[in-house]
Protein backbone atom coordinates (compact mmCIF):
# COMPACT_ATOMS: atom_id res chain seq x y z
CA UNK A 1 0.00 0.00 0.00
CA UNK A 2 2.74 2.44 0.94
CA UNK A 3 4.69 1.60 -2.22
CA UNK A 4 1.77 2.76 -4.38
CA UNK A 5 1.22 5.79 -2.14
CA UNK A 6 4.85 6.81 -2.56
CA UNK A 7 4.93 6.32 -6.33
CA UNK A 8 1.59 8.05 -6.91
CA UNK A 9 1.97 10.83 -4.36
CA UNK A 10 0.98 13.68 -6.69
CA UNK A 11 -2.45 15.21 -6.11
CA UNK A 12 -3.63 14.28 -9.59
CA UNK A 13 -3.67 10.60 -8.57
CA UNK A 14 -5.89 11.11 -5.47
CA UNK A 15 -9.02 9.97 -7.30
CA UNK A 16 -7.44 6.76 -8.59
CA UNK A 17 -5.09 5.76 -5.76
CA UNK A 18 -7.26 2.84 -4.61
CA UNK A 19 -7.25 1.31 -8.10
CA UNK A 20 -3.53 1.97 -8.45
CA UNK A 21 -2.87 0.24 -5.12
CA UNK A 22 -4.82 -2.80 -6.30
CA UNK A 23 -2.83 -2.75 -9.52
CA UNK A 24 0.42 -2.77 -7.52
CA UNK A 25 -0.84 -5.76 -5.52
CA UNK A 26 -1.63 -7.59 -8.76
CA UNK A 27 1.75 -6.70 -10.26
CA UNK A 28 3.52 -7.92 -7.11
CA UNK A 29 1.60 -11.21 -7.20
CA UNK A 30 2.43 -11.73 -10.88
CA UNK A 31 6.08 -10.92 -10.21
CA UNK A 32 6.21 -13.46 -7.39
CA UNK A 33 4.47 -16.09 -9.52
CA UNK A 34 6.86 -15.52 -12.42
CA UNK A 35 9.89 -15.78 -10.15
CA UNK A 36 8.59 -18.88 -8.40
CA UNK A 37 7.62 -20.77 -11.54
CA UNK A 38 10.37 -19.53 -13.85
CA UNK A 39 13.46 -19.68 -11.67
CA UNK A 40 15.87 -22.58 -11.63
CA UNK A 41 16.48 -21.89 -7.95
CA UNK A 42 14.01 -23.72 -5.68
CA UNK A 43 14.17 -20.94 -3.07
CA UNK A 44 13.68 -17.99 -5.44
CA UNK A 45 11.60 -15.14 -4.09
CA UNK A 46 10.32 -12.25 -6.17
CA UNK A 47 9.48 -9.02 -4.43
CA UNK A 48 9.11 -5.35 -5.14
CA UNK A 49 12.40 -3.57 -4.56
CA UNK A 50 12.86 -0.17 -2.96
CA UNK A 51 15.47 0.73 -5.59
CA UNK A 52 12.81 0.99 -8.30
CA UNK A 53 10.68 3.09 -5.99
CA UNK A 54 12.82 6.17 -6.61
CA UNK A 55 12.68 5.90 -10.39
CA UNK A 56 8.95 5.13 -10.55
CA UNK A 57 8.12 7.91 -8.09
CA UNK A 58 10.09 10.46 -10.07
CA UNK A 59 8.52 9.32 -13.36
CA UNK A 60 5.01 9.56 -11.89
CA UNK A 61 5.71 12.99 -10.40
CA UNK A 62 7.11 14.32 -13.69
CA UNK A 63 4.10 13.06 -15.62
CA UNK A 64 1.74 14.54 -13.02
CA UNK A 65 3.52 17.89 -13.25
CA UNK A 66 3.15 17.95 -17.04
CA UNK A 67 -0.35 16.43 -17.38
CA UNK A 68 -2.40 18.00 -14.61
CA UNK A 69 -5.52 18.79 -16.65
CA UNK A 70 -7.05 15.33 -16.67
CA UNK A 71 -6.43 12.73 -13.93
CA UNK A 72 -7.35 9.85 -16.26
CA UNK A 73 -4.80 10.96 -18.86
CA UNK A 74 -2.16 11.51 -16.20
CA UNK A 75 -2.79 8.07 -14.70
CA UNK A 76 -2.72 6.30 -18.07
CA UNK A 77 0.41 8.16 -19.18
CA UNK A 78 2.13 7.37 -15.89
CA UNK A 79 1.28 3.67 -16.08
CA UNK A 80 2.57 3.39 -19.65
CA UNK A 81 5.73 5.32 -18.78
CA UNK A 82 6.42 3.18 -15.71
CA UNK A 83 5.73 -0.02 -17.65
CA UNK A 84 8.13 1.00 -20.42
CA UNK A 85 10.82 1.99 -17.93
CA UNK A 86 10.41 -1.32 -16.09
CA UNK A 87 10.57 -3.24 -19.37
CA UNK A 88 13.75 -1.44 -20.44
CA UNK A 89 15.42 -2.19 -17.10
CA UNK A 90 14.32 -5.82 -17.40
CA UNK A 91 15.82 -6.12 -20.88
CA UNK A 92 19.05 -4.59 -19.59
CA UNK A 93 19.19 -7.03 -16.69
CA UNK A 94 18.49 -9.93 -19.06
CA UNK A 95 21.48 -8.98 -21.21
CA UNK A 96 23.71 -8.50 -18.17
CA UNK A 97 22.85 -12.05 -17.09
CA UNK A 98 22.93 -13.54 -20.56
CA UNK A 99 26.40 -12.22 -21.34
CA UNK A 100 27.74 -12.73 -17.79
CA UNK A 101 28.44 -9.04 -17.23
CA UNK A 102 27.61 -9.05 -13.53
CA UNK A 103 31.31 -8.89 -12.65
CA UNK A 104 31.44 -5.37 -14.08
CA UNK A 105 29.59 -4.18 -10.98
CA UNK A 106 32.84 -4.67 -9.07
CA UNK A 107 34.34 -1.84 -11.12
CA UNK A 108 31.98 0.68 -9.55
CA UNK A 109 33.84 2.49 -6.75
CA UNK A 110 32.63 1.66 -3.25
CA UNK A 111 31.85 5.33 -2.37
CA UNK A 112 29.51 5.48 -5.37
CA UNK A 113 27.68 2.36 -4.20
CA UNK A 114 27.56 3.72 -0.65
CA UNK A 115 26.19 7.06 -1.82
CA UNK A 116 23.53 5.38 -3.90
CA UNK A 117 22.45 3.13 -1.04
CA UNK A 118 22.43 6.11 1.32
CA UNK A 119 20.15 8.01 -1.03
CA UNK A 120 17.77 5.05 -1.17
CA UNK A 121 17.63 5.11 2.64
CA UNK A 122 17.11 8.87 2.68
CA UNK A 123 14.36 8.65 0.07
CA UNK A 124 12.53 5.90 1.96
CA UNK A 125 12.84 7.83 5.24
CA UNK A 126 11.52 11.04 3.67
CA UNK A 127 8.68 9.17 1.97
CA UNK A 128 7.76 7.41 5.20
CA UNK A 129 7.69 10.64 7.17
CA UNK A 130 5.64 12.26 4.39
CA UNK A 131 3.12 9.44 4.53
CA UNK A 132 2.89 9.41 8.32
CA UNK A 133 2.63 13.16 8.82
CA UNK A 134 0.91 14.34 5.64
CA UNK A 135 3.68 16.89 5.11
CA UNK A 136 5.24 16.90 1.66
CA UNK A 137 9.00 16.34 1.96
CA UNK A 138 10.45 16.47 -1.53
CA UNK A 139 13.80 18.19 -1.08
CA UNK A 140 16.24 18.56 1.82
CA UNK A 141 15.07 22.17 2.25
CA UNK A 142 11.49 21.04 2.95
CA UNK A 143 12.54 19.24 6.17
CA UNK A 144 12.26 22.60 7.94
CA UNK A 145 8.46 22.23 7.70
CA UNK A 146 8.64 19.63 10.44
CA UNK A 147 10.00 22.22 12.89
CA UNK A 148 6.80 24.23 12.50
CA UNK A 149 4.48 21.33 13.32
CA UNK A 150 2.80 20.64 16.66
CA UNK A 151 4.09 18.09 19.14
CA UNK A 152 1.70 15.40 17.86
CA UNK A 153 3.59 15.21 14.57
CA UNK A 154 6.87 14.69 16.41
CA UNK A 155 5.26 11.96 18.50
CA UNK A 156 4.10 10.23 15.31
CA UNK A 157 7.62 10.39 13.90
CA UNK A 158 9.09 9.05 17.15
CA UNK A 159 6.58 6.18 17.22
CA UNK A 160 7.40 5.29 13.62
CA UNK A 161 11.13 5.28 14.41
CA UNK A 162 10.60 3.06 17.45
CA UNK A 163 8.55 0.64 15.34
CA UNK A 164 11.27 0.55 12.68
CA UNK A 165 13.94 -0.13 15.30
CA UNK A 166 11.86 -2.91 16.84
CA UNK A 167 11.31 -4.52 13.47
CA UNK A 168 15.02 -4.34 12.66
CA UNK A 169 16.03 -5.64 16.08
CA UNK A 170 13.75 -8.66 15.88
CA UNK A 171 14.50 -9.56 12.26
Coordinates of N, CA, C and O in Angstrom, one line a residue:
X1 N 0.8 -1.2 0.0 CA 0.0 0.0 0.0 C 0.9 1.2 0.0 O 0.7 2.2 -0.8
X2 N 1.9 1.3 0.9 CA 2.7 2.4 0.9 C 3.6 2.6 -0.3 O 3.9 3.7 -0.7
X3 N 3.9 1.5 -1.0 CA 4.7 1.6 -2.2 C 3.9 2.4 -3.3 O 4.4 3.3 -3.9
X4 N 2.6 2.0 -3.4 CA 1.8 2.8 -4.4 C 1.6 4.2 -3.9 O 1.6 5.1 -4.8
X5 N 1.4 4.4 -2.6 CA 1.2 5.8 -2.1 C 2.5 6.7 -2.4 O 2.3 7.9 -2.6
X6 N 3.6 6.0 -2.3 CA 4.9 6.8 -2.6 C 5.0 7.1 -4.0 O 5.4 8.2 -4.4
X7 N 4.8 6.1 -4.9 CA 4.9 6.3 -6.3 C 3.9 7.3 -6.8 O 4.2 8.2 -7.6
X8 N 2.7 7.2 -6.4 CA 1.6 8.0 -6.9 C 1.2 9.1 -5.9 O 0.1 9.2 -5.5
X9 N 2.2 9.9 -5.4 CA 2.0 10.8 -4.4 C 1.4 12.2 -4.9 O 1.0 13.0 -4.1
X10 N 1.5 12.4 -6.2 CA 1.0 13.7 -6.7 C -0.5 13.8 -6.5 O -1.2 12.8 -6.5
X11 N -1.0 15.0 -6.4 CA -2.4 15.2 -6.1 C -3.3 14.7 -7.2 O -4.5 14.4 -7.0
X12 N -2.8 14.7 -8.5 CA -3.6 14.3 -9.6 C -4.1 12.8 -9.5 O -5.1 12.4 -10.1
X13 N -3.3 12.0 -8.7 CA -3.7 10.6 -8.6 C -4.6 10.3 -7.4 O -4.9 9.2 -7.1
X14 N -5.1 11.3 -6.7 CA -5.9 11.1 -5.5 C -7.2 10.4 -5.8 O -7.7 9.6 -5.0
X15 N -7.7 10.6 -7.0 CA -9.0 10.0 -7.3 C -8.9 8.5 -7.7 O -9.8 7.8 -7.7
X16 N -7.7 8.1 -8.1 CA -7.4 6.8 -8.6 C -6.5 5.9 -7.7 O -6.1 4.8 -8.1
X17 N -6.1 6.4 -6.6 CA -5.1 5.8 -5.8 C -5.5 4.4 -5.3 O -4.7 3.5 -5.2
X18 N -6.8 4.2 -5.0 CA -7.3 2.8 -4.6 C -7.1 1.8 -5.7 O -6.6 0.7 -5.5
X19 N -7.4 2.2 -6.9 CA -7.2 1.3 -8.1 C -5.8 1.1 -8.4 O -5.4 0.0 -8.7
X20 N -5.0 2.1 -8.2 CA -3.5 2.0 -8.4 C -2.9 1.1 -7.4 O -2.0 0.3 -7.7
X21 N -3.4 1.1 -6.2 CA -2.9 0.2 -5.1 C -3.2 -1.2 -5.4 O -2.4 -2.1 -5.3
X22 N -4.4 -1.4 -5.9 CA -4.8 -2.8 -6.3 C -4.0 -3.3 -7.5 O -3.6 -4.5 -7.5
X23 N -3.7 -2.4 -8.4 CA -2.8 -2.8 -9.5 C -1.4 -3.1 -9.1 O -0.8 -4.1 -9.6
X24 N -0.9 -2.4 -8.1 CA 0.4 -2.8 -7.5 C 0.4 -4.1 -6.8 O 1.3 -4.9 -6.9
X25 N -0.7 -4.4 -6.1 CA -0.8 -5.8 -5.5 C -0.8 -6.8 -6.6 O -0.2 -7.9 -6.5
X26 N -1.6 -6.6 -7.7 CA -1.6 -7.6 -8.8 C -0.3 -7.7 -9.4 O 0.2 -8.9 -9.7
X27 N 0.4 -6.6 -9.7 CA 1.8 -6.7 -10.3 C 2.7 -7.4 -9.3 O 3.6 -8.2 -9.8
X28 N 2.6 -7.2 -8.1 CA 3.5 -7.9 -7.1 C 3.2 -9.4 -7.1 O 4.2 -10.2 -7.1
X29 N 2.0 -9.8 -7.2 CA 1.6 -11.2 -7.2 C 2.1 -11.9 -8.5 O 2.6 -13.0 -8.5
X30 N 1.9 -11.2 -9.6 CA 2.4 -11.7 -10.9 C 4.0 -11.8 -10.9 O 4.5 -12.8 -11.4
X31 N 4.6 -10.9 -10.3 CA 6.1 -10.9 -10.2 C 6.5 -12.1 -9.4 O 7.4 -12.8 -9.8
X32 N 5.9 -12.3 -8.3 CA 6.2 -13.5 -7.4 C 5.9 -14.8 -8.1 O 6.7 -15.7 -8.1
X33 N 4.8 -14.9 -8.8 CA 4.5 -16.1 -9.5 C 5.5 -16.4 -10.6 O 5.9 -17.5 -10.8
X34 N 5.9 -15.4 -11.4 CA 6.9 -15.5 -12.4 C 8.2 -16.0 -11.9 O 8.8 -16.9 -12.4
X35 N 8.6 -15.4 -10.8 CA 9.9 -15.8 -10.2 C 9.8 -17.2 -9.6 O 10.8 -18.0 -9.8
X36 N 8.7 -17.6 -9.0 CA 8.6 -18.9 -8.4 C 8.6 -20.0 -9.5 O 9.2 -21.0 -9.3
X37 N 7.8 -19.7 -10.5 CA 7.6 -20.8 -11.5 C 8.8 -20.8 -12.6 O 9.1 -21.8 -13.2
X38 N 9.4 -19.6 -12.8 CA 10.4 -19.5 -13.9 C 11.8 -19.7 -13.4 O 12.7 -19.8 -14.2
X39 N 12.1 -19.6 -12.1 CA 13.5 -19.7 -11.7 C 14.0 -21.1 -11.6 O 13.2 -22.0 -11.2
X40 N 15.2 -21.3 -11.8 CA 15.9 -22.6 -11.6 C 16.2 -22.8 -10.2 O 16.6 -23.9 -9.8
X41 N 16.2 -21.8 -9.4 CA 16.5 -21.9 -7.9 C 15.2 -22.3 -7.2 O 14.2 -21.6 -7.3
X42 N 15.2 -23.3 -6.4 CA 14.0 -23.7 -5.7 C 13.6 -22.7 -4.6 O 12.4 -22.8 -4.2
X43 N 14.5 -21.9 -4.2 CA 14.2 -20.9 -3.1 C 14.0 -19.5 -3.6 O 14.0 -18.6 -2.8
X44 N 13.8 -19.3 -4.9 CA 13.7 -18.0 -5.4 C 12.5 -17.3 -4.9 O 11.4 -17.8 -4.8
X45 N 12.7 -16.0 -4.6 CA 11.6 -15.1 -4.1 C 11.6 -13.9 -4.9 O 12.6 -13.2 -5.1
X46 N 10.4 -13.5 -5.4 CA 10.3 -12.3 -6.2 C 9.6 -11.2 -5.3 O 8.6 -11.5 -4.7
X47 N 10.1 -10.1 -5.2 CA 9.5 -9.0 -4.4 C 9.8 -7.7 -5.0 O 10.7 -7.5 -5.8
X48 N 8.9 -6.7 -4.7 CA 9.1 -5.3 -5.1 C 10.3 -4.8 -4.4 O 10.4 -4.9 -3.2
X49 N 11.2 -4.1 -5.1 CA 12.4 -3.6 -4.6 C 12.2 -2.1 -4.3 O 11.6 -1.4 -5.1
X50 N 12.9 -1.6 -3.3 CA 12.9 -0.2 -3.0 C 13.7 0.6 -3.9 O 13.5 1.8 -4.1
X51 N 14.6 0.0 -4.7 CA 15.5 0.7 -5.6 C 14.6 1.3 -6.7 O 14.8 2.4 -7.1
X52 N 13.7 0.5 -7.2 CA 12.8 1.0 -8.3 C 11.8 2.1 -7.8 O 11.3 2.8 -8.7
X53 N 11.6 2.1 -6.6 CA 10.7 3.1 -6.0 C 11.1 4.5 -6.4 O 10.2 5.3 -6.7
X54 N 12.3 4.8 -6.3 CA 12.8 6.2 -6.6 C 12.5 6.5 -8.1 O 12.0 7.6 -8.4
X55 N 12.9 5.6 -9.0 CA 12.7 5.9 -10.4 C 11.2 6.0 -10.7 O 10.8 7.0 -11.4
X56 N 10.4 5.1 -10.2 CA 9.0 5.1 -10.5 C 8.3 6.4 -9.9 O 7.4 7.0 -10.6
X57 N 8.7 6.7 -8.7 CA 8.1 7.9 -8.1 C 8.5 9.2 -8.9 O 7.6 10.0 -9.1
X58 N 9.7 9.3 -9.3 CA 10.1 10.5 -10.1 C 9.4 10.5 -11.4 O 9.0 11.6 -11.9
X59 N 9.3 9.4 -12.1 CA 8.5 9.3 -13.4 C 7.1 9.8 -13.2 O 6.6 10.6 -13.9
X60 N 6.4 9.2 -12.1 CA 5.0 9.6 -11.9 C 4.9 11.0 -11.5 O 3.9 11.7 -12.0
X61 N 5.8 11.6 -10.8 CA 5.7 13.0 -10.4 C 5.9 13.9 -11.6 O 5.2 14.9 -11.8
X62 N 6.9 13.5 -12.5 CA 7.1 14.3 -13.7 C 5.9 14.3 -14.6 O 5.5 15.3 -15.2
X63 N 5.3 13.1 -14.8 CA 4.1 13.1 -15.6 C 3.0 13.9 -15.0 O 2.3 14.7 -15.7
X64 N 2.8 13.8 -13.7 CA 1.7 14.5 -13.0 C 2.0 16.1 -13.1 O 1.0 16.8 -13.3
X65 N 3.2 16.5 -13.1 CA 3.5 17.9 -13.2 C 3.2 18.4 -14.7 O 2.9 19.6 -14.8
X66 N 3.4 17.5 -15.6 CA 3.2 18.0 -17.0 C 1.7 17.7 -17.6 O 1.3 18.3 -18.6
X67 N 1.0 16.8 -16.9 CA -0.3 16.4 -17.4 C -1.3 16.6 -16.2 O -1.7 15.6 -15.6
X68 N -1.6 17.8 -15.8 CA -2.4 18.0 -14.6 C -3.8 18.3 -15.0 O -4.7 18.4 -14.1
X69 N -4.2 18.4 -16.2 CA -5.5 18.8 -16.6 C -6.5 17.7 -16.4 O -7.6 17.9 -15.9
X70 N -6.1 16.5 -16.7 CA -7.0 15.3 -16.7 C -6.4 14.2 -15.9 O -5.4 13.6 -16.3
X71 N -7.0 13.8 -14.7 CA -6.4 12.7 -13.9 C -6.4 11.4 -14.7 O -5.4 10.6 -14.5
X72 N -7.4 11.1 -15.5 CA -7.4 9.9 -16.3 C -6.2 9.8 -17.2 O -5.5 8.8 -17.4
X73 N -5.9 10.9 -17.9 CA -4.8 11.0 -18.9 C -3.5 10.9 -18.1 O -2.6 10.2 -18.5
X74 N -3.4 11.6 -17.0 CA -2.2 11.5 -16.2 C -1.9 10.1 -15.7 O -0.8 9.6 -15.7
X75 N -2.9 9.4 -15.2 CA -2.8 8.1 -14.7 C -2.4 7.1 -15.8 O -1.4 6.3 -15.6
X76 N -3.1 7.2 -17.0 CA -2.7 6.3 -18.1 C -1.3 6.6 -18.6 O -0.5 5.6 -18.8
X77 N -0.9 7.8 -18.7 CA 0.4 8.2 -19.2 C 1.5 7.7 -18.2 O 2.5 7.1 -18.6
X78 N 1.2 7.8 -16.9 CA 2.1 7.4 -15.9 C 2.3 5.9 -15.9 O 3.4 5.3 -15.9
X79 N 1.2 5.1 -16.0 CA 1.3 3.7 -16.1 C 2.1 3.2 -17.3 O 2.9 2.3 -17.2
X80 N 1.8 3.8 -18.4 CA 2.6 3.4 -19.6 C 4.0 3.7 -19.5 O 4.9 2.9 -19.8
X81 N 4.3 4.9 -19.0 CA 5.7 5.3 -18.8 C 6.4 4.4 -17.8 O 7.6 4.0 -18.1
X82 N 5.8 4.1 -16.7 CA 6.4 3.2 -15.7 C 6.6 1.8 -16.3 O 7.6 1.1 -16.0
X83 N 5.6 1.3 -17.0 CA 5.7 0.0 -17.6 C 6.9 -0.1 -18.6 O 7.7 -1.0 -18.7
X84 N 7.0 1.0 -19.5 CA 8.1 1.0 -20.4 C 9.5 1.1 -19.7 O 10.4 0.4 -20.1
X85 N 9.6 1.9 -18.7 CA 10.8 2.0 -17.9 C 11.2 0.6 -17.3 O 12.3 0.2 -17.3
X86 N 10.2 0.0 -16.7 CA 10.4 -1.3 -16.1 C 10.8 -2.3 -17.1 O 11.7 -3.1 -16.9
X87 N 10.2 -2.3 -18.3 CA 10.6 -3.2 -19.4 C 12.0 -3.0 -19.8 O 12.8 -4.0 -20.0
X88 N 12.4 -1.8 -20.0 CA 13.8 -1.4 -20.4 C 14.8 -1.9 -19.4 O 15.8 -2.5 -19.8
X89 N 14.5 -1.7 -18.1 CA 15.4 -2.2 -17.1 C 15.5 -3.7 -17.1 O 16.6 -4.3 -17.0
X90 N 14.3 -4.4 -17.3 CA 14.3 -5.8 -17.4 C 15.1 -6.4 -18.6 O 15.9 -7.3 -18.4
X91 N 15.0 -5.7 -19.7 CA 15.8 -6.1 -20.9 C 17.3 -5.9 -20.6 O 18.1 -6.8 -20.9
X92 N 17.6 -4.8 -20.0 CA 19.0 -4.6 -19.6 C 19.6 -5.6 -18.6 O 20.7 -6.2 -18.8
X93 N 18.8 -6.0 -17.6 CA 19.2 -7.0 -16.7 C 19.3 -8.4 -17.4 O 20.2 -9.2 -17.0
X94 N 18.4 -8.7 -18.3 CA 18.5 -9.9 -19.1 C 19.8 -10.0 -19.8 O 20.5 -11.0 -19.7
X95 N 20.2 -8.9 -20.5 CA 21.5 -9.0 -21.2 C 22.7 -9.0 -20.3 O 23.7 -9.7 -20.6
X96 N 22.6 -8.4 -19.1 CA 23.7 -8.5 -18.2 C 23.9 -10.0 -17.7 O 25.0 -10.5 -17.7
X97 N 22.8 -10.6 -17.5 CA 22.8 -12.0 -17.1 C 23.2 -12.9 -18.2 O 24.0 -13.9 -18.1
X98 N 22.7 -12.7 -19.4 CA 22.9 -13.5 -20.6 C 24.4 -13.5 -21.0 O 25.0 -14.5 -21.4
X99 N 25.0 -12.4 -20.9 CA 26.4 -12.2 -21.3 C 27.4 -12.2 -20.2 O 28.5 -11.8 -20.3
X100 N 26.9 -12.6 -19.0 CA 27.7 -12.7 -17.8 C 28.5 -11.4 -17.5 O 29.7 -11.5 -17.3
X101 N 27.8 -10.3 -17.5 CA 28.4 -9.0 -17.2 C 28.3 -8.6 -15.8 O 28.7 -7.4 -15.5
X102 N 27.8 -9.4 -14.9 CA 27.6 -9.1 -13.5 C 28.9 -8.7 -12.8 O 28.9 -7.9 -11.9
X103 N 30.0 -9.2 -13.3 CA 31.3 -8.9 -12.6 C 31.7 -7.4 -12.8 O 32.6 -6.9 -12.1
X104 N 31.1 -6.8 -13.8 CA 31.4 -5.4 -14.1 C 31.0 -4.5 -12.9 O 31.5 -3.4 -12.8
X105 N 30.1 -5.0 -12.1 CA 29.6 -4.2 -11.0 C 30.7 -3.9 -10.0 O 30.8 -2.9 -9.3
X106 N 31.7 -4.8 -10.0 CA 32.8 -4.7 -9.1 C 33.7 -3.5 -9.5 O 34.5 -3.0 -8.7
X107 N 33.6 -3.0 -10.7 CA 34.3 -1.8 -11.1 C 33.8 -0.5 -10.6 O 34.4 0.5 -10.7
X108 N 32.6 -0.5 -10.1 CA 32.0 0.7 -9.6 C 32.6 1.0 -8.2 O 32.7 0.1 -7.3
X109 N 33.2 2.2 -8.0 CA 33.8 2.5 -6.8 C 32.9 2.4 -5.6 O 31.7 2.7 -5.6
X110 N 33.4 1.9 -4.5 CA 32.6 1.7 -3.3 C 31.9 2.9 -2.8 O 30.8 2.9 -2.3
X111 N 32.6 4.1 -2.8 CA 31.9 5.3 -2.4 C 30.6 5.6 -3.2 O 29.6 6.2 -2.7
X112 N 30.7 5.3 -4.5 CA 29.5 5.5 -5.4 C 28.4 4.6 -4.9 O 27.2 5.0 -4.8
X113 N 28.7 3.3 -4.7 CA 27.7 2.4 -4.2 C 27.1 2.8 -2.9 O 25.9 2.8 -2.6
X114 N 28.0 3.2 -2.0 CA 27.6 3.7 -0.7 C 26.7 4.9 -0.8 O 25.7 5.1 0.0
X115 N 27.0 5.9 -1.6 CA 26.2 7.1 -1.8 C 24.8 6.7 -2.4 O 23.8 7.3 -2.0
X116 N 24.8 5.8 -3.3 CA 23.5 5.4 -3.9 C 22.6 4.7 -2.9 O 21.5 5.0 -2.7
X117 N 23.2 3.8 -2.1 CA 22.5 3.1 -1.0 C 22.0 4.1 0.0 O 20.9 4.0 0.6
X118 N 22.8 5.1 0.3 CA 22.4 6.1 1.3 C 21.2 6.9 0.8 O 20.3 7.2 1.6
X119 N 21.3 7.2 -0.5 CA 20.2 8.0 -1.0 C 18.9 7.2 -1.0 O 17.8 7.7 -0.7
X120 N 19.0 5.9 -1.2 CA 17.8 5.0 -1.2 C 17.2 5.1 0.3 O 16.0 5.3 0.5
X121 N 18.1 5.0 1.3 CA 17.6 5.1 2.6 C 17.0 6.5 2.9 O 16.0 6.5 3.6
X122 N 17.6 7.5 2.5 CA 17.1 8.9 2.7 C 15.7 9.0 2.0 O 14.8 9.5 2.6
X123 N 15.6 8.5 0.8 CA 14.4 8.7 0.1 C 13.2 7.9 0.8 O 12.1 8.4 1.0
X124 N 13.5 6.7 1.2 CA 12.5 5.9 2.0 C 12.1 6.6 3.3 O 11.0 6.6 3.7
X125 N 13.1 7.1 4.0 CA 12.8 7.8 5.2 C 12.0 9.0 5.0 O 10.9 9.3 5.7
X126 N 12.3 9.8 4.0 CA 11.5 11.0 3.7 C 10.1 10.7 3.2 O 9.1 11.3 3.6
X127 N 10.0 9.6 2.4 CA 8.7 9.2 2.0 C 7.9 8.6 3.1 O 6.7 8.9 3.2
X128 N 8.5 7.9 4.0 CA 7.8 7.4 5.2 C 7.3 8.5 6.1 O 6.1 8.5 6.6
X129 N 8.1 9.5 6.3 CA 7.7 10.6 7.2 C 6.6 11.4 6.5 O 5.6 11.9 7.1
X130 N 6.7 11.6 5.1 CA 5.6 12.3 4.4 C 4.3 11.5 4.5 O 3.3 12.2 4.7
X131 N 4.4 10.2 4.4 CA 3.1 9.4 4.5 C 2.5 9.5 5.9 O 1.3 9.6 6.1
X132 N 3.4 9.5 6.9 CA 2.9 9.4 8.3 C 2.4 10.8 8.8 O 1.6 10.8 9.7
X133 N 3.0 11.8 8.3 CA 2.6 13.2 8.8 C 1.7 14.0 7.9 O 1.1 14.9 8.3
X134 N 1.7 13.6 6.6 CA 0.9 14.3 5.6 C 1.6 15.6 5.2 O 1.0 16.4 4.4
X135 N 2.9 15.7 5.5 CA 3.7 16.9 5.1 C 4.5 16.5 3.9 O 5.2 15.4 4.0
X136 N 4.5 17.2 2.9 CA 5.2 16.9 1.7 C 6.7 17.2 1.9 O 7.1 18.4 2.0
X137 N 7.5 16.2 1.8 CA 9.0 16.3 2.0 C 9.6 15.9 0.6 O 9.7 14.7 0.4
X138 N 9.9 16.8 -0.2 CA 10.4 16.5 -1.5 C 11.9 16.8 -1.7 O 12.6 16.2 -2.6
X139 N 12.4 17.8 -1.0 CA 13.8 18.2 -1.1 C 14.4 18.3 0.3 O 13.6 18.5 1.3
X140 N 15.7 18.4 0.5 CA 16.2 18.6 1.8 C 15.8 19.9 2.5 O 15.6 19.9 3.7
X141 N 15.5 20.9 1.7 CA 15.1 22.2 2.2 C 13.7 22.1 2.9 O 13.3 22.9 3.7
X142 N 12.9 21.1 2.4 CA 11.5 21.0 2.9 C 11.4 20.4 4.3 O 10.4 20.3 4.9
X143 N 12.5 19.8 4.8 CA 12.5 19.2 6.2 C 12.2 20.3 7.2 O 11.8 19.9 8.3
X144 N 12.5 21.5 7.0 CA 12.3 22.6 7.9 C 10.8 22.7 8.3 O 10.4 23.2 9.4
X145 N 9.9 22.2 7.4 CA 8.5 22.2 7.7 C 8.1 21.5 9.0 O 7.2 21.8 9.7
X146 N 8.9 20.4 9.3 CA 8.6 19.6 10.4 C 8.9 20.4 11.7 O 8.2 20.2 12.7
X147 N 9.7 21.4 11.7 CA 10.0 22.2 12.9 C 8.8 23.1 13.2 O 8.7 23.5 14.4
X148 N 7.9 23.4 12.3 CA 6.8 24.2 12.5 C 5.5 23.5 12.9 O 4.5 24.0 13.0
X149 N 5.6 22.2 13.0 CA 4.5 21.3 13.3 C 4.3 21.2 14.8 O 5.2 21.2 15.6
X150 N 3.1 20.9 15.2 CA 2.8 20.6 16.7 C 3.5 19.4 17.2 O 4.0 18.5 16.4
X151 N 3.4 19.2 18.5 CA 4.1 18.1 19.1 C 3.6 16.7 18.7 O 4.3 15.8 18.6
X152 N 2.3 16.7 18.3 CA 1.7 15.4 17.9 C 2.4 14.8 16.7 O 2.7 13.6 16.6
X153 N 2.9 15.7 15.7 CA 3.6 15.2 14.6 C 4.9 14.6 15.0 O 5.3 13.5 14.5
X154 N 5.6 15.2 15.9 CA 6.9 14.7 16.4 C 6.7 13.4 17.1 O 7.5 12.5 17.0
X155 N 5.6 13.2 17.8 CA 5.3 12.0 18.5 C 5.0 10.9 17.5 O 5.4 9.7 17.7
X156 N 4.3 11.2 16.4 CA 4.1 10.2 15.3 C 5.4 9.8 14.7 O 5.6 8.6 14.4
X157 N 6.3 10.7 14.5 CA 7.6 10.4 13.9 C 8.4 9.5 14.9 O 9.0 8.5 14.5
X158 N 8.4 9.9 16.2 CA 9.1 9.1 17.1 C 8.5 7.6 17.2 O 9.3 6.7 17.3
X159 N 7.2 7.5 17.2 CA 6.6 6.2 17.2 C 7.0 5.4 16.0 O 7.2 4.2 16.1
X160 N 7.0 6.0 14.8 CA 7.4 5.3 13.6 C 8.9 4.8 13.7 O 9.2 3.7 13.3
X161 N 9.7 5.7 14.3 CA 11.1 5.3 14.4 C 11.3 4.1 15.4 O 12.1 3.2 15.1
X162 N 10.5 4.2 16.5 CA 10.6 3.1 17.5 C 10.1 1.8 16.8 O 10.7 0.7 17.0
X163 N 9.0 1.8 16.0 CA 8.5 0.6 15.3 C 9.6 0.1 14.4 O 9.8 -1.1 14.3
X164 N 10.2 1.0 13.6 CA 11.3 0.6 12.7 C 12.4 -0.1 13.4 O 12.9 -1.1 13.0
X165 N 12.8 0.5 14.5 CA 13.9 -0.1 15.3 C 13.6 -1.5 15.9 O 14.4 -2.4 15.9
X166 N 12.3 -1.6 16.3 CA 11.9 -2.9 16.8 C 11.8 -4.0 15.7 O 12.2 -5.1 16.0
X167 N 11.4 -3.6 14.6 CA 11.3 -4.5 13.5 C 12.7 -5.0 13.1 O 13.0 -6.1 12.9
X168 N 13.6 -4.0 13.0 CA 15.0 -4.3 12.7 C 15.7 -5.2 13.7 O 16.5 -6.1 13.4
X169 N 15.4 -4.9 15.0 CA 16.0 -5.6 16.1 C 15.5 -7.1 16.2 O 16.3 -8.0 16.6
X170 N 14.3 -7.3 15.8 CA 13.8 -8.7 15.9 C 13.9 -9.5 14.6 O 13.5 -10.6 14.6
X171 N 14.4 -8.8 13.5 CA 14.5 -9.6 12.3 C 15.7 -10.5 12.2 O 16.6 -10.4 12.9

